GROMACS .gro file of C-alpha atoms in nm:
model
  445
    1MET     CA    1   3.068  -1.623  -0.054
    2GLU     CA    2   3.004  -1.934   0.245
    3ARG     CA    3   2.619  -2.053   0.187
    4SER     CA    4   2.353  -1.871   0.313
    5TYR     CA    5   2.096  -1.993   0.553
    6VAL     CA    6   1.799  -1.737   0.499
    7ILE     CA    7   1.533  -1.831   0.334
    8LYS     CA    8   1.516  -1.562   0.099
    9PRO     CA    9   1.266  -1.431  -0.240
   10LEU     CA   10   1.388  -1.639  -0.470
   11LEU     CA   11   1.589  -1.932  -0.253
   12ASP     CA   12   1.862  -1.989  -0.507
   13GLU     CA   13   1.910  -1.650  -0.610
   14ALA     CA   14   2.227  -1.470  -0.532
   15TYR     CA   15   2.136  -1.150  -0.380
   16PRO     CA   16   2.392  -0.827  -0.383
   17MET     CA   17   2.480  -0.813  -0.001
   18ILE     CA   18   2.352  -0.465   0.098
   19SER     CA   19   2.653  -0.217   0.265
   20HIS     CA   20   2.495   0.112   0.342
   21GLY     CA   21   2.247   0.396   0.230
   22LYS     CA   22   2.253   0.739   0.184
   23GLY     CA   23   1.928   0.982   0.069
   24ILE     CA   24   1.768   0.778  -0.243
   25TYR     CA   25   2.071   0.580  -0.310
   26LEU     CA   26   2.163   0.211  -0.213
   27TYR     CA   27   2.484   0.094  -0.228
   28ASP     CA   28   2.616  -0.255  -0.226
   29THR     CA   29   2.937  -0.408  -0.038
   30ASP     CA   30   3.101  -0.409  -0.367
   31GLY     CA   31   3.065  -0.084  -0.423
   32LYS     CA   32   2.781  -0.071  -0.644
   33ALA     CA   33   2.528   0.243  -0.651
   34TYR     CA   34   2.153   0.160  -0.671
   35ILE     CA   35   1.891   0.413  -0.685
   36ASP     CA   36   1.590   0.305  -0.459
   37ALA     CA   37   1.293   0.392  -0.706
   38SER     CA   38   1.066   0.216  -0.544
   39SER     CA   39   1.186   0.289  -0.211
   40GLY     CA   40   1.215  -0.060  -0.112
   41ALA     CA   41   0.837  -0.192  -0.125
   42VAL     CA   42   0.711   0.159  -0.115
   43THR     CA   43   0.835   0.206   0.243
   44ALA     CA   44   1.125   0.413   0.244
   45SER     CA   45   0.971   0.746   0.240
   46ILE     CA   46   1.271   1.023   0.325
   47GLY     CA   47   1.476   0.832   0.275
   48HIS     CA   48   1.809   0.626   0.375
   49GLY     CA   49   2.069   0.711   0.689
   50VAL     CA   50   1.844   1.043   0.772
   51GLU     CA   51   2.025   1.105   1.131
   52GLU     CA   52   1.737   1.283   1.290
   53VAL     CA   53   1.557   0.930   1.324
   54ILE     CA   54   1.928   0.729   1.388
   55GLU     CA   55   1.984   1.025   1.681
   56ALA     CA   56   1.554   0.926   1.799
   57MET     CA   57   1.635   0.549   1.783
   58ASN     CA   58   1.952   0.555   1.963
   59LYS     CA   59   1.788   0.785   2.250
   60GLN     CA   60   1.509   0.575   2.299
   61ALA     CA   61   1.760   0.285   2.303
   62ASN     CA   62   1.955   0.428   2.616
   63GLN     CA   63   1.646   0.434   2.801
   64VAL     CA   64   1.345   0.175   2.722
   65SER     CA   65   1.365  -0.072   2.391
   66PHE     CA   66   1.052  -0.268   2.444
   67VAL     CA   67   0.814  -0.338   2.741
   68TYR     CA   68   0.498  -0.544   2.752
   69ARG     CA   69   0.178  -0.403   2.576
   70SER     CA   70  -0.067  -0.517   2.899
   71GLN     CA   71   0.180  -0.421   3.186
   72PHE     CA   72   0.332   0.001   3.068
   73THR     CA   73   0.239   0.230   2.828
   74SER     CA   74   0.507   0.465   2.698
   75LYS     CA   75   0.579   0.840   2.624
   76ALA     CA   76   0.664   0.705   2.292
   77VAL     CA   77   0.342   0.546   2.223
   78GLU     CA   78   0.147   0.835   2.369
   79ASP     CA   79   0.276   1.014   2.166
   80LEU     CA   80   0.269   0.922   1.847
   81ALA     CA   81  -0.134   0.835   1.876
   82LEU     CA   82  -0.208   1.133   1.963
   83GLU     CA   83   0.002   1.295   1.636
   84LEU     CA   84  -0.152   0.995   1.387
   85ASN     CA   85  -0.490   1.172   1.522
   86ASN     CA   86  -0.413   1.477   1.415
   87TRP     CA   87  -0.299   1.316   1.089
   88VAL     CA   88  -0.594   1.192   1.020
   89ASN     CA   89  -0.754   1.574   1.099
   90ALA     CA   90  -1.131   1.434   1.138
   91ASP     CA   91  -1.437   1.544   1.296
   92GLU     CA   92  -1.404   1.251   1.552
   93ASN     CA   93  -1.085   1.081   1.704
   94TYR     CA   94  -0.975   0.794   1.630
   95HIS     CA   95  -0.783   0.558   1.821
   96THR     CA   96  -0.464   0.379   1.793
   97PHE     CA   97  -0.397  -0.023   1.790
   98PHE     CA   98  -0.001  -0.049   1.762
   99VAL     CA   99   0.153  -0.370   1.510
  100ASN     CA  100   0.436  -0.496   1.326
  101SER     CA  101   0.338  -0.533   0.991
  102GLY     CA  102   0.066  -0.419   0.723
  103SER     CA  103  -0.061  -0.742   0.728
  104GLU     CA  104  -0.113  -0.744   1.103
  105ALA     CA  105  -0.313  -0.427   1.028
  106THR     CA  106  -0.516  -0.501   0.793
  107GLU     CA  107  -0.605  -0.834   1.033
  108THR     CA  108  -0.667  -0.596   1.319
  109ALA     CA  109  -0.909  -0.406   1.120
  110MET     CA  110  -1.107  -0.689   1.089
  111LYS     CA  111  -1.138  -0.802   1.379
  112ILE     CA  112  -1.173  -0.452   1.505
  113ALA     CA  113  -1.453  -0.414   1.222
  114ILE     CA  114  -1.643  -0.743   1.345
  115GLN     CA  115  -1.572  -0.739   1.674
  116HIS     CA  116  -1.772  -0.353   1.694
  117PHE     CA  117  -2.107  -0.542   1.596
  118GLN     CA  118  -2.003  -0.833   1.822
  119GLU     CA  119  -2.097  -0.534   2.124
  120LYS     CA  120  -2.366  -0.414   2.035
  121GLY     CA  121  -2.532  -0.789   1.948
  122GLN     CA  122  -2.523  -0.778   1.571
  123TYR     CA  123  -2.367  -1.118   1.553
  124LEU     CA  124  -2.446  -1.194   1.220
  125LYS     CA  125  -2.257  -0.910   1.096
  126ASN     CA  126  -1.865  -1.069   1.025
  127LYS     CA  127  -1.749  -1.101   0.675
  128VAL     CA  128  -1.541  -0.850   0.569
  129ILE     CA  129  -1.575  -0.837   0.161
  130SER     CA  130  -1.307  -0.666  -0.055
  131ARG     CA  131  -1.235  -0.651  -0.425
  132TRP     CA  132  -1.080  -0.815  -0.688
  133THR     CA  133  -0.733  -0.666  -0.802
  134SER     CA  134  -0.633  -0.622  -0.448
  135TYR     CA  135  -0.355  -0.693  -0.185
  136HIS     CA  136  -0.405  -0.646   0.164
  137GLY     CA  137  -0.140  -0.913   0.286
  138ILE     CA  138   0.007  -1.220   0.315
  139THR     CA  139  -0.093  -1.406   0.600
  140LEU     CA  140  -0.422  -1.614   0.601
  141GLY     CA  141  -0.753  -1.296   0.720
  142ALA     CA  142  -0.514  -1.078   0.499
  143LEU     CA  143  -0.514  -1.215   0.250
  144SER     CA  144  -0.871  -1.350   0.258
  145LEU     CA  145  -0.885  -0.997   0.213
  146SER     CA  146  -0.691  -0.976  -0.102
  147GLY     CA  147  -0.830  -1.004  -0.489
  148HIS     CA  148  -0.443  -1.087  -0.566
  149LYS     CA  149  -0.507  -1.477  -0.763
  150LYS     CA  150  -0.152  -1.535  -0.767
  151ARG     CA  151  -0.040  -1.524  -0.407
  152ARG     CA  152  -0.456  -1.647  -0.335
  153GLU     CA  153  -0.414  -2.015  -0.529
  154ARG     CA  154  -0.132  -2.162  -0.274
  155PHE     CA  155  -0.407  -2.123   0.006
  156ILE     CA  156  -0.751  -2.136  -0.135
  157PRO     CA  157  -0.837  -2.405   0.088
  158LEU     CA  158  -0.782  -2.244   0.434
  159LEU     CA  159  -0.953  -1.852   0.315
  160HIS     CA  160  -1.262  -1.720   0.317
  161ASP     CA  161  -1.386  -1.591  -0.038
  162TYR     CA  162  -1.421  -1.218   0.099
  163PRO     CA  163  -1.286  -1.058  -0.273
  164VAL     CA  164  -1.650  -1.004  -0.442
  165VAL     CA  165  -1.688  -0.616  -0.595
  166PRO     CA  166  -1.480  -0.572  -0.885
  167PRO     CA  167  -1.184  -0.338  -0.925
  168PRO     CA  168  -1.212   0.028  -0.997
  169SER     CA  169  -1.006   0.029  -1.306
  170CYS     CA  170  -1.076   0.286  -1.571
  171TYR     CA  171  -0.747   0.128  -1.838
  172ARG     CA  172  -0.929  -0.210  -1.794
  173CYS     CA  173  -1.294  -0.113  -1.671
  174PRO     CA  174  -1.464  -0.416  -1.584
  175PHE     CA  175  -1.700  -0.316  -1.717
  176ASN     CA  176  -1.602  -0.226  -2.069
  177GLU     CA  177  -1.708   0.146  -2.018
  178THR     CA  178  -1.591   0.478  -2.006
  179PHE     CA  179  -1.580   0.742  -1.717
  180PRO     CA  180  -1.827   0.941  -1.628
  181ALA     CA  181  -2.047   0.758  -1.877
  182CYS     CA  182  -2.067   0.428  -1.694
  183GLN     CA  183  -2.241   0.639  -1.412
  184LEU     CA  184  -1.966   0.446  -1.153
  185LYS     CA  185  -2.073   0.107  -1.213
  186CYS     CA  186  -1.782  -0.020  -0.997
  187ALA     CA  187  -1.899   0.184  -0.669
  188GLU     CA  188  -2.248   0.076  -0.787
  189GLU     CA  189  -2.175  -0.303  -0.805
  190LEU     CA  190  -2.111  -0.322  -0.422
  191SER     CA  191  -2.460  -0.262  -0.361
  192VAL     CA  192  -2.531  -0.484  -0.565
  193VAL     CA  193  -2.328  -0.834  -0.426
  194ILE     CA  194  -2.485  -0.601  -0.080
  195GLU     CA  195  -2.848  -0.732  -0.187
  196LYS     CA  196  -2.758  -1.029  -0.289
  197MET     CA  197  -2.502  -1.128   0.058
  198GLY     CA  198  -2.748  -0.891   0.297
  199ALA     CA  199  -2.612  -0.648   0.486
  200GLU     CA  200  -2.711  -0.804   0.810
  201HIS     CA  201  -2.416  -1.051   0.714
  202ILE     CA  202  -2.129  -0.784   0.645
  203ALA     CA  203  -1.946  -0.567   0.887
  204ALA     CA  204  -1.735  -0.384   0.663
  205PHE     CA  205  -1.583  -0.375   0.339
  206ILE     CA  206  -1.192  -0.374   0.286
  207ALA     CA  207  -1.045  -0.097   0.030
  208GLU     CA  208  -0.705   0.043  -0.110
  209PRO     CA  209  -0.717   0.417  -0.167
  210ILE     CA  210  -0.488   0.317  -0.465
  211ILE     CA  211  -0.464  -0.026  -0.551
  212GLY     CA  212  -0.092  -0.075  -0.567
  213ALA     CA  213   0.079  -0.402  -0.604
  214ALA     CA  214  -0.180  -0.582  -0.726
  215GLY     CA  215  -0.280  -0.327  -1.021
  216GLY     CA  216   0.007  -0.147  -1.036
  217ALA     CA  217  -0.112   0.186  -0.873
  218ILE     CA  218  -0.472   0.204  -1.035
  219VAL     CA  219  -0.620   0.518  -0.990
  220PRO     CA  220  -1.020   0.546  -0.883
  221PRO     CA  221  -1.239   0.786  -1.100
  222ARG     CA  222  -1.350   1.078  -0.949
  223GLY     CA  223  -1.672   1.034  -0.716
  224TYR     CA  224  -1.561   0.660  -0.631
  225TYR     CA  225  -1.486   0.698  -0.217
  226GLU     CA  226  -1.777   0.950  -0.168
  227ARG     CA  227  -2.028   0.755  -0.328
  228ILE     CA  228  -1.857   0.420  -0.154
  229LYS     CA  229  -1.924   0.590   0.172
  230GLU     CA  230  -2.250   0.634   0.085
  231ILE     CA  231  -2.321   0.264   0.018
  232CYS     CA  232  -2.183   0.170   0.386
  233GLU     CA  233  -2.366   0.403   0.545
  234LYS     CA  234  -2.714   0.346   0.432
  235HIS     CA  235  -2.614  -0.039   0.468
  236ASP     CA  236  -2.477   0.010   0.877
  237ILE     CA  237  -2.128  -0.162   0.687
  238LEU     CA  238  -1.794   0.016   0.811
  239LEU     CA  239  -1.545   0.183   0.573
  240ILE     CA  240  -1.194  -0.016   0.643
  241ALA     CA  241  -0.916   0.244   0.417
  242ASP     CA  242  -0.553   0.049   0.369
  243GLU     CA  243  -0.363   0.269   0.342
  244VAL     CA  244  -0.034   0.102   0.411
  245MET     CA  245   0.083   0.208   0.116
  246THR     CA  246  -0.083   0.556   0.004
  247GLY     CA  247  -0.085   0.678   0.427
  248LEU     CA  248   0.181   0.954   0.533
  249GLY     CA  249   0.214   1.144   0.282
  250ARG     CA  250   0.283   0.938   0.011
  251THR     CA  251   0.028   1.028  -0.244
  252GLY     CA  252   0.068   1.380  -0.188
  253GLU     CA  253  -0.215   1.416   0.033
  254ALA     CA  254  -0.195   1.329   0.441
  255LEU     CA  255  -0.348   0.988   0.334
  256GLY     CA  256  -0.453   0.858   0.046
  257MET     CA  257  -0.830   0.897   0.089
  258ASP     CA  258  -0.806   1.247   0.181
  259HIS     CA  259  -0.781   1.302  -0.254
  260TRP     CA  260  -1.153   1.218  -0.231
  261LYS     CA  261  -1.197   1.373   0.107
  262VAL     CA  262  -1.375   1.047   0.230
  263LYS     CA  263  -1.225   1.021   0.657
  264PRO     CA  264  -1.332   0.568   0.657
  265ASP     CA  265  -1.450   0.448   1.030
  266ILE     CA  266  -1.073   0.195   1.021
  267LEU     CA  267  -0.782   0.277   0.825
  268ALA     CA  268  -0.419   0.037   0.834
  269LEU     CA  269  -0.127   0.200   0.853
  270GLY     CA  270   0.265   0.052   0.807
  271LYS     CA  271   0.553   0.142   0.551
  272GLY     CA  272   0.587   0.490   0.566
  273LEU     CA  273   0.512   0.507   0.942
  274SER     CA  274   0.836   0.420   1.024
  275ALA     CA  275   0.975   0.478   0.668
  276GLY     CA  276   1.169   0.122   0.684
  277TYR     CA  277   1.357   0.259   1.002
  278THR     CA  278   1.171  -0.068   1.216
  279PRO     CA  279   0.932  -0.268   1.212
  280LEU     CA  280   0.545  -0.097   1.261
  281ALA     CA  281   0.238  -0.065   1.142
  282ALA     CA  282  -0.134   0.104   1.306
  283THR     CA  283  -0.421  -0.011   1.351
  284MET     CA  284  -0.708   0.328   1.394
  285CYS     CA  285  -1.055   0.324   1.462
  286SER     CA  286  -1.288   0.558   1.516
  287GLU     CA  287  -1.469   0.610   1.878
  288SER     CA  288  -1.786   0.543   1.702
  289VAL     CA  289  -1.628   0.199   1.621
  290LEU     CA  290  -1.476   0.213   1.940
  291GLU     CA  291  -1.758   0.307   2.176
  292PRO     CA  292  -1.928  -0.007   2.202
  293ILE     CA  293  -1.651  -0.241   2.302
  294MET     CA  294  -1.505   0.029   2.564
  295LYS     CA  295  -1.916  -0.005   2.690
  296GLY     CA  296  -1.879  -0.371   2.651
  297SER     CA  297  -1.608  -0.620   2.699
  298ASN     CA  298  -1.366  -0.295   2.720
  299PHE     CA  299  -1.103  -0.564   2.530
  300ILE     CA  300  -1.028  -0.562   2.217
  301MET     CA  301  -0.935  -0.936   2.081
  302SER     CA  302  -0.582  -0.860   1.923
  303GLY     CA  303  -0.256  -0.856   1.992
  304HIS     CA  304   0.132  -0.922   1.931
  305THR     CA  305   0.426  -0.907   2.179
  306PHE     CA  306   0.615  -0.632   1.987
  307SER     CA  307   0.282  -0.463   1.949
  308ALA     CA  308   0.348  -0.081   2.010
  309ASN     CA  309   0.713  -0.125   2.162
  310PRO     CA  310   0.903   0.238   2.232
  311GLN     CA  311   1.147   0.149   2.053
  312SER     CA  312   0.985   0.194   1.731
  313ALA     CA  313   0.708   0.382   1.874
  314ALA     CA  314   0.961   0.697   1.907
  315THR     CA  315   1.151   0.574   1.561
  316ALA     CA  316   0.800   0.644   1.374
  317LEU     CA  317   0.702   0.993   1.544
  318ALA     CA  318   1.045   1.100   1.477
  319VAL     CA  319   1.002   1.010   1.061
  320LEU     CA  320   0.662   1.182   1.098
  321ASN     CA  321   0.795   1.537   1.271
  322TYR     CA  322   1.088   1.419   0.980
  323VAL     CA  323   0.797   1.485   0.738
  324LYS     CA  324   0.641   1.750   0.873
  325THR     CA  325   0.934   1.918   0.915
  326HIS     CA  326   1.055   1.913   0.558
  327ASN     CA  327   0.632   1.936   0.427
  328LEU     CA  328   0.759   1.615   0.245
  329VAL     CA  329   0.308   1.605   0.192
  330GLN     CA  330   0.297   1.857  -0.038
  331LYS     CA  331   0.635   1.817  -0.186
  332SER     CA  332   0.502   1.496  -0.258
  333LYS     CA  333   0.285   1.656  -0.426
  334ASP     CA  334   0.508   1.863  -0.633
  335ASN     CA  335   0.750   1.578  -0.717
  336GLY     CA  336   0.467   1.339  -0.803
  337THR     CA  337   0.347   1.552  -1.072
  338TYR     CA  338   0.674   1.628  -1.198
  339LEU     CA  339   0.779   1.185  -1.176
  340LYS     CA  340   0.456   1.168  -1.358
  341ARG     CA  341   0.482   1.392  -1.632
  342LYS     CA  342   0.881   1.233  -1.737
  343LEU     CA  343   0.737   0.932  -1.682
  344LYS     CA  344   0.511   1.002  -1.972
  345THR     CA  345   0.746   1.116  -2.186
  346LEU     CA  346   0.838   0.743  -2.211
  347PHE     CA  347   0.486   0.647  -2.317
  348ASN     CA  348   0.549   0.858  -2.678
  349GLN     CA  349   0.890   0.667  -2.712
  350PHE     CA  350   0.741   0.295  -2.618
  351ASP     CA  351   0.450   0.129  -2.767
  352PHE     CA  352   0.492  -0.195  -2.537
  353ILE     CA  353   0.367   0.140  -2.268
  354GLY     CA  354  -0.046   0.096  -2.236
  355ASP     CA  355  -0.058   0.367  -1.901
  356VAL     CA  356   0.092   0.574  -1.725
  357ARG     CA  357  -0.127   0.700  -1.402
  358GLY     CA  358  -0.116   0.699  -0.984
  359LEU     CA  359  -0.099   0.997  -0.739
  360GLY     CA  360   0.184   1.159  -0.557
  361MET     CA  361   0.530   0.948  -0.526
  362MET     CA  362   0.367   0.651  -0.663
  363VAL     CA  363   0.272   0.640  -0.980
  364GLY     CA  364   0.240   0.269  -1.197
  365ILE     CA  365   0.301   0.139  -1.583
  366GLU     CA  366   0.155  -0.064  -1.723
  367PHE     CA  367   0.303  -0.310  -2.049
  368VAL     CA  368   0.124  -0.430  -2.273
  369LYS     CA  369   0.209  -0.661  -2.655
  370ASN     CA  370  -0.056  -0.477  -2.857
  371ARG     CA  371  -0.159  -0.084  -2.759
  372ALA     CA  372  -0.451  -0.055  -2.891
  373SER     CA  373  -0.645  -0.329  -2.820
  374LYS     CA  374  -0.452  -0.365  -2.491
  375GLU     CA  375  -0.299  -0.735  -2.504
  376SER     CA  376  -0.043  -0.843  -2.216
  377PHE     CA  377   0.275  -1.031  -2.340
  378PRO     CA  378   0.214  -1.418  -2.207
  379SER     CA  379   0.273  -1.514  -1.893
  380THR     CA  380   0.538  -1.731  -2.017
  381ILE     CA  381   0.765  -1.424  -2.119
  382ALA     CA  382   0.757  -1.332  -1.721
  383PHE     CA  383   0.802  -0.928  -1.900
  384THR     CA  384   0.751  -0.821  -1.548
  385ASN     CA  385   1.017  -0.980  -1.339
  386LYS     CA  386   1.304  -0.922  -1.641
  387LEU     CA  387   1.252  -0.604  -1.660
  388VAL     CA  388   1.297  -0.570  -1.249
  389LYS     CA  389   1.630  -0.803  -1.287
  390LYS     CA  390   1.751  -0.594  -1.617
  391ALA     CA  391   1.675  -0.228  -1.415
  392GLN     CA  392   1.862  -0.353  -1.057
  393GLU     CA  393   2.105  -0.419  -1.302
  394ASN     CA  394   2.165  -0.113  -1.436
  395GLY     CA  395   2.151  -0.003  -1.087
  396LEU     CA  396   1.799   0.102  -1.072
  397LEU     CA  397   1.495  -0.052  -0.804
  398ILE     CA  398   1.155  -0.089  -0.902
  399TYR     CA  399   0.879  -0.253  -0.819
  400PRO     CA  400   0.651  -0.542  -0.936
  401ALA     CA  401   0.298  -0.511  -0.990
  402SER     CA  402  -0.040  -0.747  -1.160
  403THR     CA  403  -0.256  -0.552  -1.397
  404ALA     CA  404  -0.714  -0.500  -1.290
  405ARG     CA  405  -0.712  -0.839  -1.597
  406PRO     CA  406  -0.932  -1.039  -1.467
  407GLN     CA  407  -0.688  -1.296  -1.482
  408GLY     CA  408  -0.514  -1.141  -1.250
  409ASP     CA  409  -0.180  -1.094  -1.405
  410GLY     CA  410  -0.038  -0.852  -1.717
  411ASP     CA  411   0.280  -0.726  -1.665
  412ALA     CA  412   0.319  -0.384  -1.435
  413VAL     CA  413   0.588  -0.201  -1.207
  414ILE     CA  414   0.533   0.123  -0.988
  415ILE     CA  415   0.819   0.370  -0.970
  416ALA     CA  416   0.758   0.532  -0.624
  417PRO     CA  417   1.084   0.674  -0.501
  418PRO     CA  418   1.118   0.855  -0.123
  419LEU     CA  419   0.925   1.194  -0.067
  420VAL     CA  420   1.267   1.358  -0.056
  421SER     CA  421   1.365   1.270  -0.426
  422THR     CA  422   1.513   1.624  -0.617
  423GLU     CA  423   1.399   1.691  -1.005
  424LYS     CA  424   1.808   1.606  -1.077
  425GLU     CA  425   1.760   1.237  -0.934
  426MET     CA  426   1.406   1.182  -1.065
  427ASP     CA  427   1.569   1.263  -1.416
  428GLN     CA  428   1.782   1.012  -1.332
  429ILE     CA  429   1.622   0.756  -1.235
  430VAL     CA  430   1.335   0.833  -1.551
  431SER     CA  431   1.688   0.793  -1.775
  432LEU     CA  432   1.809   0.449  -1.615
  433LEU     CA  433   1.431   0.349  -1.701
  434LYS     CA  434   1.463   0.407  -2.007
  435LYS     CA  435   1.793   0.287  -2.052
  436THR     CA  436   1.644  -0.035  -1.923
  437LEU     CA  437   1.334  -0.075  -2.200
  438THR     CA  438   1.563  -0.028  -2.487
  439GLU     CA  439   1.745  -0.308  -2.402
  440ILE     CA  440   1.445  -0.522  -2.214
  441TRP     CA  441   1.294  -0.458  -2.575
  442THR     CA  442   1.615  -0.643  -2.715
  443ASP     CA  443   1.656  -0.856  -2.563
  444LEU     CA  444   1.246  -1.007  -2.581
  445ASN     CA  445   1.360  -0.925  -2.999
   0.00000   0.00000   0.00000
């Protein structure tokens, strides 16, 4: 291969050259097949090479691909915003600000929350707090919101100290208690933090419904988000749901928050919004959040060159139509039940599996050196990296994650294949993962 001038994740790594994809499979130029058991970065939710989406992309490209949002709107953008409002299915309408990535979506959510209170004359409410063991994006604003210690550490001098609340991890409870006897201390801690900081300084609280990259598909206990919402409303604090990874069917509901029947004031979407067919993300806010801005400056101070371009909007609209037509939200729920049950069979076969968790087609596996004590492998072993690499050698793509350890490390992966996966394909995923786990344990011993 000729010398590459692309800055890749590992600068000196030799990555396979992709050729094409179809369904849940990817193929490199050497003809090797890979099962996309992570949907890339939990993104390719409807699989690769879907003709209906490709046709919609071509149709829009033949009309117009780009207009600047301050000069034109487009039918594709208007239709997509209406469709997303229907997905939220709330008592009030939600309006959408389109951006290009999940990081931009969470930053825009933060800006809208702060501006909401500015327009009401509450200028002191300018902080957006978050949880440890969280990830909201890599740009400086989004990274400030993120409680992902490994991704923060190089940029600490540039970041705000927004993560202050412990994660709702029952497997690694920060209070060393057990649900439900704990009485949701992880949620009640938000009240403690608000009292310490002063509600008059806090605009919003942001959380991933199910913690992804930073925690390996951590699912909060029953009642958690209901209590979080109560606390936020009591203190006039907006609730932002980072649905970039969990939204639009991934977890077996339209939105991740729907598992708790909680409607956020603001939410961020990405990944499954376009299913990887185009870069697109979105920030949605309720009319009650937008109202003081409309009555005030009538302008949201955010924006990007490619925001709300018709090419991406038409693509995403085709993706959402495909999800609805093929009933993929329900399929995700059913498939997820099957997938998690099959993955749990590995728990009894490998004693270095500490936990199998998740909802829908977003399942996390945490690995430990000692199951009884939950002691993690030393970071020097780089267990997760070795596992992900070995899996790829075996034709299986899985997503690396961290855990809820206070140190911000630990070993976990996310198994999140496209929602269209068949039981036969999921069986193949589990079989290849079993092969990989057997080989990695042999290598380490």
